[in-house]
mmCIF file of C-alpha atoms in Angstrom:
data_model
loop_
_atom_site.group_PDB
_atom_site.id
_atom_site.type_symbol
_atom_site.label_atom_id
_atom_site.label_comp_id
_atom_site.label_asym_id
_atom_site.label_seq_id
_atom_site.Cartn_x
_atom_site.Cartn_y
_atom_site.Cartn_z
ATOM 1 C CA MET Q 1 -0.629 -10.355 -23.784
ATOM 2 C CA ASN Q 2 -0.307 -14.089 -23.126
ATOM 3 C CA ARG Q 3 2.257 -13.445 -20.395
ATOM 4 C CA ILE Q 4 0.385 -10.950 -18.235
ATOM 5 C CA PRO Q 5 1.197 -11.618 -14.549
ATOM 6 C CA GLN Q 6 -1.871 -12.925 -12.763
ATOM 7 C CA HIS Q 7 -0.901 -11.306 -9.457
ATOM 8 C CA ILE Q 8 0.853 -7.936 -9.208
ATOM 9 C CA ALA Q 9 1.844 -6.546 -5.807
ATOM 10 C CA ILE Q 10 2.851 -2.898 -5.510
ATOM 11 C CA ILE Q 11 4.673 -0.887 -2.863
ATOM 12 C CA MET Q 12 3.233 2.558 -3.591
ATOM 13 C CA ASP Q 13 6.134 4.701 -2.442
ATOM 14 C CA GLY Q 14 6.894 8.381 -2.918
ATOM 15 C CA ASN Q 15 3.612 10.164 -2.179
ATOM 16 C CA GLY Q 16 5.032 12.373 0.552
ATOM 17 C CA ARG Q 17 8.261 13.212 -1.267
ATOM 18 C CA TRP Q 18 6.309 13.993 -4.435
ATOM 19 C CA ALA Q 19 4.238 16.548 -2.528
ATOM 20 C CA LEU Q 20 7.133 18.096 -0.606
ATOM 21 C CA GLU Q 21 9.117 18.622 -3.802
ATOM 22 C CA GLN Q 22 6.174 20.702 -5.024
ATOM 23 C CA GLY Q 23 6.088 22.728 -1.821
ATOM 24 C CA LYS Q 24 2.848 21.096 -0.663
ATOM 25 C CA PRO Q 25 1.932 19.065 2.442
ATOM 26 C CA ARG Q 26 2.404 15.299 2.431
ATOM 27 C CA SER Q 27 -1.371 14.812 2.533
ATOM 28 C CA PHE Q 28 -1.551 16.308 -0.960
ATOM 29 C CA GLY Q 29 0.693 13.522 -2.185
ATOM 30 C CA HIS Q 30 -1.473 10.851 -0.602
ATOM 31 C CA GLN Q 31 -4.532 12.253 -2.379
ATOM 32 C CA ALA Q 32 -2.652 12.184 -5.677
ATOM 33 C CA GLY Q 33 -1.705 8.609 -4.847
ATOM 34 C CA VAL Q 34 -5.385 7.671 -4.784
ATOM 35 C CA ASP Q 35 -5.713 8.954 -8.338
ATOM 36 C CA ALA Q 36 -2.843 6.664 -9.313
ATOM 37 C CA VAL Q 37 -4.615 3.732 -7.672
ATOM 38 C CA ARG Q 38 -7.699 4.426 -9.783
ATOM 39 C CA ARG Q 39 -5.883 4.466 -13.105
ATOM 40 C CA ILE Q 40 -3.626 1.474 -12.356
ATOM 41 C CA THR Q 41 -6.590 -0.556 -11.114
ATOM 42 C CA SER Q 42 -8.487 0.214 -14.298
ATOM 43 C CA GLU Q 43 -5.507 -0.692 -16.459
ATOM 44 C CA CYS Q 44 -4.845 -3.933 -14.599
ATOM 45 C CA THR Q 45 -8.426 -5.037 -15.159
ATOM 46 C CA ARG Q 46 -8.130 -4.159 -18.842
ATOM 47 C CA LEU Q 47 -4.950 -6.213 -19.169
ATOM 48 C CA GLY Q 48 -6.440 -9.250 -17.441
ATOM 49 C CA VAL Q 49 -4.582 -9.154 -14.107
ATOM 50 C CA LYS Q 50 -6.535 -11.220 -11.573
ATOM 51 C CA PHE Q 51 -5.053 -9.947 -8.292
ATOM 52 C CA LEU Q 52 -3.654 -6.505 -7.475
ATOM 53 C CA THR Q 53 -2.262 -6.142 -3.948
ATOM 54 C CA LEU Q 54 -1.411 -2.624 -2.771
ATOM 55 C CA TYR Q 55 0.738 -1.788 0.251
ATOM 56 C CA THR Q 56 -1.302 1.076 1.654
ATOM 57 C CA PHE Q 57 -0.373 1.425 5.326
ATOM 58 C CA SER Q 58 2.145 -0.666 7.263
ATOM 59 C CA THR Q 59 2.130 -1.419 10.968
ATOM 60 C CA GLU Q 60 5.284 0.720 11.161
ATOM 61 C CA ASN Q 61 3.333 3.653 9.712
ATOM 62 C CA TRP Q 62 1.514 3.957 13.046
ATOM 63 C CA ASN Q 63 4.720 5.689 14.203
ATOM 64 C CA ARG Q 64 4.121 8.617 11.829
ATOM 65 C CA PRO Q 65 2.842 12.004 13.081
ATOM 66 C CA VAL Q 66 -0.712 11.822 14.422
ATOM 67 C CA ASP Q 67 -2.041 14.394 11.955
ATOM 68 C CA GLU Q 68 -0.672 12.447 8.978
ATOM 69 C CA ILE Q 69 -2.238 9.221 10.249
ATOM 70 C CA ALA Q 70 -5.576 10.989 10.696
ATOM 71 C CA SER Q 71 -5.321 12.350 7.149
ATOM 72 C CA LEU Q 72 -4.566 8.889 5.786
ATOM 73 C CA MET Q 73 -7.509 7.324 7.608
ATOM 74 C CA SER Q 74 -9.806 10.040 6.268
ATOM 75 C CA LEU Q 75 -8.459 9.381 2.798
ATOM 76 C CA VAL Q 76 -9.177 5.667 3.143
ATOM 77 C CA LEU Q 77 -12.790 6.478 3.944
ATOM 78 C CA SER Q 78 -13.233 8.861 1.026
ATOM 79 C CA SER Q 79 -11.473 6.621 -1.503
ATOM 80 C CA LEU Q 80 -13.796 3.721 -0.699
ATOM 81 C CA GLU Q 81 -16.677 5.806 -2.017
ATOM 82 C CA ASP Q 82 -15.145 5.504 -5.467
ATOM 83 C CA GLU Q 83 -17.182 3.665 -8.069
ATOM 84 C CA ILE Q 84 -14.084 2.094 -9.598
ATOM 85 C CA PHE Q 85 -14.915 -1.259 -8.022
ATOM 86 C CA MET Q 86 -18.329 -1.591 -9.645
ATOM 87 C CA LYS Q 87 -17.303 0.078 -12.898
ATOM 88 C CA ASN Q 88 -14.467 -2.411 -13.393
ATOM 89 C CA ASN Q 89 -16.196 -5.409 -11.763
ATOM 90 C CA VAL Q 90 -13.467 -5.496 -9.084
ATOM 91 C CA ARG Q 91 -13.803 -7.273 -5.762
ATOM 92 C CA PHE Q 92 -12.303 -5.343 -2.841
ATOM 93 C CA ARG Q 93 -10.501 -7.144 -0.020
ATOM 94 C CA VAL Q 94 -8.238 -6.069 2.821
ATOM 95 C CA ILE Q 95 -5.447 -7.767 4.787
ATOM 96 C CA GLY Q 96 -3.781 -6.606 7.994
ATOM 97 C CA GLU Q 97 -4.462 -5.812 11.646
ATOM 98 C CA ILE Q 98 -7.846 -4.339 10.876
ATOM 99 C CA GLU Q 99 -8.800 -4.186 14.559
ATOM 100 C CA ARG Q 100 -6.221 -1.408 15.051
ATOM 101 C CA LEU Q 101 -8.021 0.891 12.626
ATOM 102 C CA PRO Q 102 -10.640 3.452 13.721
ATOM 103 C CA LYS Q 103 -14.106 1.944 14.065
ATOM 104 C CA ASP Q 104 -15.601 3.991 11.219
ATOM 105 C CA VAL Q 105 -12.807 2.845 8.908
ATOM 106 C CA GLN Q 106 -13.376 -0.796 9.892
ATOM 107 C CA GLU Q 107 -17.082 -0.470 9.177
ATOM 108 C CA LYS Q 108 -16.492 1.174 5.795
ATOM 109 C CA LEU Q 109 -13.987 -1.494 4.795
ATOM 110 C CA GLN Q 110 -16.465 -4.239 5.644
ATOM 111 C CA GLU Q 111 -19.252 -2.445 3.816
ATOM 112 C CA THR Q 112 -17.122 -2.155 0.669
ATOM 113 C CA MET Q 113 -16.054 -5.797 0.868
ATOM 114 C CA ASP Q 114 -19.667 -6.891 1.200
ATOM 115 C CA HIS Q 115 -20.812 -4.606 -1.617
ATOM 116 C CA THR Q 116 -18.204 -5.905 -4.067
ATOM 117 C CA ALA Q 117 -18.175 -9.570 -3.008
ATOM 118 C CA ALA Q 118 -19.890 -10.772 -6.206
ATOM 119 C CA ASN Q 119 -17.529 -8.926 -8.574
ATOM 120 C CA THR Q 120 -15.425 -11.307 -10.663
ATOM 121 C CA ASN Q 121 -13.082 -9.384 -12.980
ATOM 122 C CA MET Q 122 -10.204 -8.814 -10.557
ATOM 123 C CA GLN Q 123 -9.539 -8.752 -6.817
ATOM 124 C CA MET Q 124 -7.950 -5.596 -5.459
ATOM 125 C CA VAL Q 125 -6.373 -6.393 -2.096
ATOM 126 C CA VAL Q 126 -5.338 -3.539 0.182
ATOM 127 C CA ALA Q 127 -2.644 -4.228 2.776
ATOM 128 C CA LEU Q 128 -3.726 -1.911 5.577
ATOM 129 C CA SER Q 129 -2.076 -1.896 8.997
ATOM 130 C CA TYR Q 130 -0.075 -4.802 7.617
ATOM 131 C CA SER Q 131 3.435 -6.143 8.004
ATOM 132 C CA SER Q 132 4.848 -9.476 6.970
ATOM 133 C CA ARG Q 133 6.506 -10.143 10.318
ATOM 134 C CA TRP Q 134 3.143 -9.624 12.022
ATOM 135 C CA GLU Q 135 1.532 -12.037 9.555
ATOM 136 C CA ILE Q 136 4.178 -14.755 9.979
ATOM 137 C CA THR Q 137 4.105 -14.398 13.774
ATOM 138 C CA ARG Q 138 0.302 -14.684 13.703
ATOM 139 C CA ALA Q 139 0.431 -17.819 11.550
ATOM 140 C CA THR Q 140 3.084 -19.381 13.796
ATOM 141 C CA ARG Q 141 1.000 -18.764 16.902
ATOM 142 C CA GLN Q 142 -2.073 -20.298 15.285
ATOM 143 C CA ILE Q 143 -0.184 -23.448 14.331
ATOM 144 C CA ALA Q 144 1.462 -23.653 17.767
ATOM 145 C CA GLN Q 145 -1.985 -23.443 19.371
ATOM 146 C CA GLU Q 146 -3.255 -26.254 17.120
ATOM 147 C CA VAL Q 147 -0.277 -28.417 18.131
ATOM 148 C CA LYS Q 148 -0.883 -27.606 21.795
ATOM 149 C CA GLU Q 149 -4.526 -28.657 21.480
ATOM 150 C CA GLY Q 150 -3.593 -31.866 19.673
ATOM 151 C CA LYS Q 151 -5.254 -30.808 16.416
ATOM 152 C CA THR Q 152 -1.979 -30.823 14.493
ATOM 153 C CA ALA Q 153 1.048 -33.100 14.799
ATOM 154 C CA LEU Q 154 4.436 -31.447 14.897
ATOM 155 C CA GLU Q 155 5.675 -33.527 11.961
ATOM 156 C CA ASP Q 156 2.715 -32.375 9.838
ATOM 157 C CA ILE Q 157 3.835 -28.754 9.833
ATOM 158 C CA SER Q 158 4.848 -27.839 6.278
ATOM 159 C CA GLU Q 159 5.259 -24.878 3.956
ATOM 160 C CA GLU Q 160 1.756 -25.556 2.650
ATOM 161 C CA MET Q 161 0.328 -25.450 6.166
ATOM 162 C CA LEU Q 162 2.067 -22.178 6.929
ATOM 163 C CA SER Q 163 0.761 -20.713 3.673
ATOM 164 C CA ARG Q 164 -2.785 -21.716 4.626
ATOM 165 C CA HIS Q 165 -2.436 -19.744 7.846
ATOM 166 C CA MET Q 166 -1.304 -16.572 6.080
ATOM 167 C CA VAL Q 167 -3.880 -13.817 5.627
ATOM 168 C CA THR Q 168 -3.228 -14.094 1.885
ATOM 169 C CA ASN Q 169 -4.360 -17.735 1.711
ATOM 170 C CA PHE Q 170 -7.167 -16.896 -0.731
ATOM 171 C CA MET Q 171 -4.848 -15.846 -3.557
ATOM 172 C CA PRO Q 172 -1.699 -17.050 -5.354
ATOM 173 C CA ASP Q 173 1.714 -15.621 -4.578
ATOM 174 C CA PRO Q 174 2.641 -12.480 -6.539
ATOM 175 C CA ASP Q 175 4.201 -13.020 -9.945
ATOM 176 C CA LEU Q 176 5.528 -9.460 -10.000
ATOM 177 C CA LEU Q 177 6.357 -7.035 -7.199
ATOM 178 C CA ILE Q 178 6.701 -3.374 -8.183
ATOM 179 C CA ARG Q 179 8.140 -0.676 -5.940
ATOM 180 C CA THR Q 180 7.982 2.969 -6.969
ATOM 181 C CA GLY Q 181 9.802 5.939 -5.471
ATOM 182 C CA ALA Q 182 13.494 5.031 -6.053
ATOM 183 C CA GLU Q 183 13.887 2.953 -2.893
ATOM 184 C CA VAL Q 184 15.284 -0.575 -3.315
ATOM 185 C CA ARG Q 185 13.943 -2.573 -0.385
ATOM 186 C CA ILE Q 186 10.928 -4.717 0.478
ATOM 187 C CA SER Q 187 9.863 -2.913 3.692
ATOM 188 C CA ASN Q 188 8.320 -5.895 5.473
ATOM 189 C CA TYR Q 189 5.871 -6.621 2.649
ATOM 190 C CA LEU Q 190 4.711 -10.128 1.696
ATOM 191 C CA LEU Q 191 8.064 -11.639 2.662
ATOM 192 C CA TRP Q 192 6.749 -15.210 2.658
ATOM 193 C CA GLN Q 193 4.793 -14.799 -0.575
ATOM 194 C CA ILE Q 194 7.475 -13.166 -2.758
ATOM 195 C CA ALA Q 195 10.041 -15.946 -2.384
ATOM 196 C CA TYR Q 196 9.998 -16.451 -6.164
ATOM 197 C CA SER Q 197 8.357 -13.245 -7.355
ATOM 198 C CA GLU Q 198 10.044 -11.092 -9.975
ATOM 199 C CA LEU Q 199 11.056 -7.737 -8.461
ATOM 200 C CA TYR Q 200 10.877 -4.409 -10.283
ATOM 201 C CA PHE Q 201 12.082 -1.090 -8.846
ATOM 202 C CA CYS Q 202 11.622 2.288 -10.521
ATOM 203 C CA ASP Q 203 12.451 5.901 -9.668
ATOM 204 C CA THR Q 204 8.973 7.228 -10.478
ATOM 205 C CA TYR Q 205 7.005 8.469 -7.485
ATOM 206 C CA TRP Q 206 3.668 6.717 -7.108
ATOM 207 C CA PRO Q 207 1.501 9.781 -7.989
ATOM 208 C CA ASP Q 208 3.334 9.957 -11.335
ATOM 209 C CA PHE Q 209 3.075 6.216 -12.056
ATOM 210 C CA MET Q 210 1.122 5.946 -15.298
ATOM 211 C CA GLU Q 211 -0.214 3.156 -17.461
ATOM 212 C CA ALA Q 212 2.969 3.320 -19.546
ATOM 213 C CA ASP Q 213 5.037 2.716 -16.401
ATOM 214 C CA LEU Q 214 2.934 -0.334 -15.603
ATOM 215 C CA HIS Q 215 3.437 -1.602 -19.154
ATOM 216 C CA GLU Q 216 7.202 -1.160 -18.773
ATOM 217 C CA ALA Q 217 7.215 -3.161 -15.541
ATOM 218 C CA ILE Q 218 5.179 -5.945 -17.135
ATOM 219 C CA ALA Q 219 7.440 -5.971 -20.209
ATOM 220 C CA CYS Q 220 10.450 -6.349 -17.909
ATOM 221 C CA TYR Q 221 8.683 -9.244 -16.176
ATOM 222 C CA GLN Q 222 7.947 -10.862 -19.531
ATOM 223 C CA SER Q 223 11.609 -10.653 -20.544
ATOM 224 C CA ARG Q 224 12.667 -12.807 -17.595
ATOM 225 C CA GLN Q 225 12.685 -16.577 -17.290
ATOM 226 C CA ARG Q 226 11.118 -17.812 -14.061
ATOM 227 C CA ARG Q 227 13.021 -20.960 -13.097
ATOM 228 C CA PHE Q 228 11.962 -21.663 -9.489
ATOM 229 C CA GLY Q 229 15.310 -23.327 -8.763
ATOM 230 C CA LYS Q 230 15.525 -25.261 -12.044
ATOM 231 C CA THR Q 231 18.119 -24.776 -14.779
ATOM 232 C CA GLU Q 232 17.441 -22.763 -17.918
ATOM 233 C CA ALA Q 233 17.322 -25.970 -19.952
ATOM 234 C CA GLN Q 234 14.556 -27.371 -17.759
ATOM 235 C CA VAL Q 235 12.269 -24.394 -18.282
ATOM 236 C CA GLU Q 236 10.414 -23.617 -21.483
ATOM 237 C CA PRO Q 237 11.672 -20.311 -22.948
ATOM 238 C CA ASP Q 238 8.148 -18.932 -23.055
ATOM 239 C CA ALA Q 239 6.984 -20.401 -19.753
ATOM 240 C CA THR Q 240 4.845 -18.116 -17.628
ATOM 241 C CA GLU Q 241 5.585 -20.004 -14.453
#
């Protein structure tokens, strides 16, 4: 318990395939995925995780069929009615191109963020209409504009400055990235932030991802030595960083 990752990021993959394998529409899988979010959020708060970032809808997902997008947006609205945030003292936040979302979704997101702003147990961050390339491009443009206006010198641009311009600047980089659904790729998710994150891939579809699966991922994380470019001898065997 003394090596619980403080920030877990998850690519929640496999909802649609889970549903289709049961002969049901993809929307059924997305609804089941919300149930998985509830139980994993509750378990993360119990374990002492401080940040849980969930890849919910990528900018590339706008290319999906219109009816599936509409179903997903409706699901976002209904899931935000859940009391899990207040029950677990969880602060809700969102990152991404929020302005692309339907107006009612934008308003509900803001309402939920405002309602949970004082919660202190954990921050649940939803990546919605998000992609890492969009985020890095946005940060680069902001810095370029500051240089153009004379607010920033070219030689002052650093990794730290770029990090401050990321939409994730309010939280630490992920310690552990989990991807469910048997795919082994990052899918344009937190590319800047996961430079030194531990990666964990599993075959389980997200709707079937249980507390025991989370424990297994964390145990795998705990078995690794995070060296950040150093040698094994330079890092304490039980170091969490």
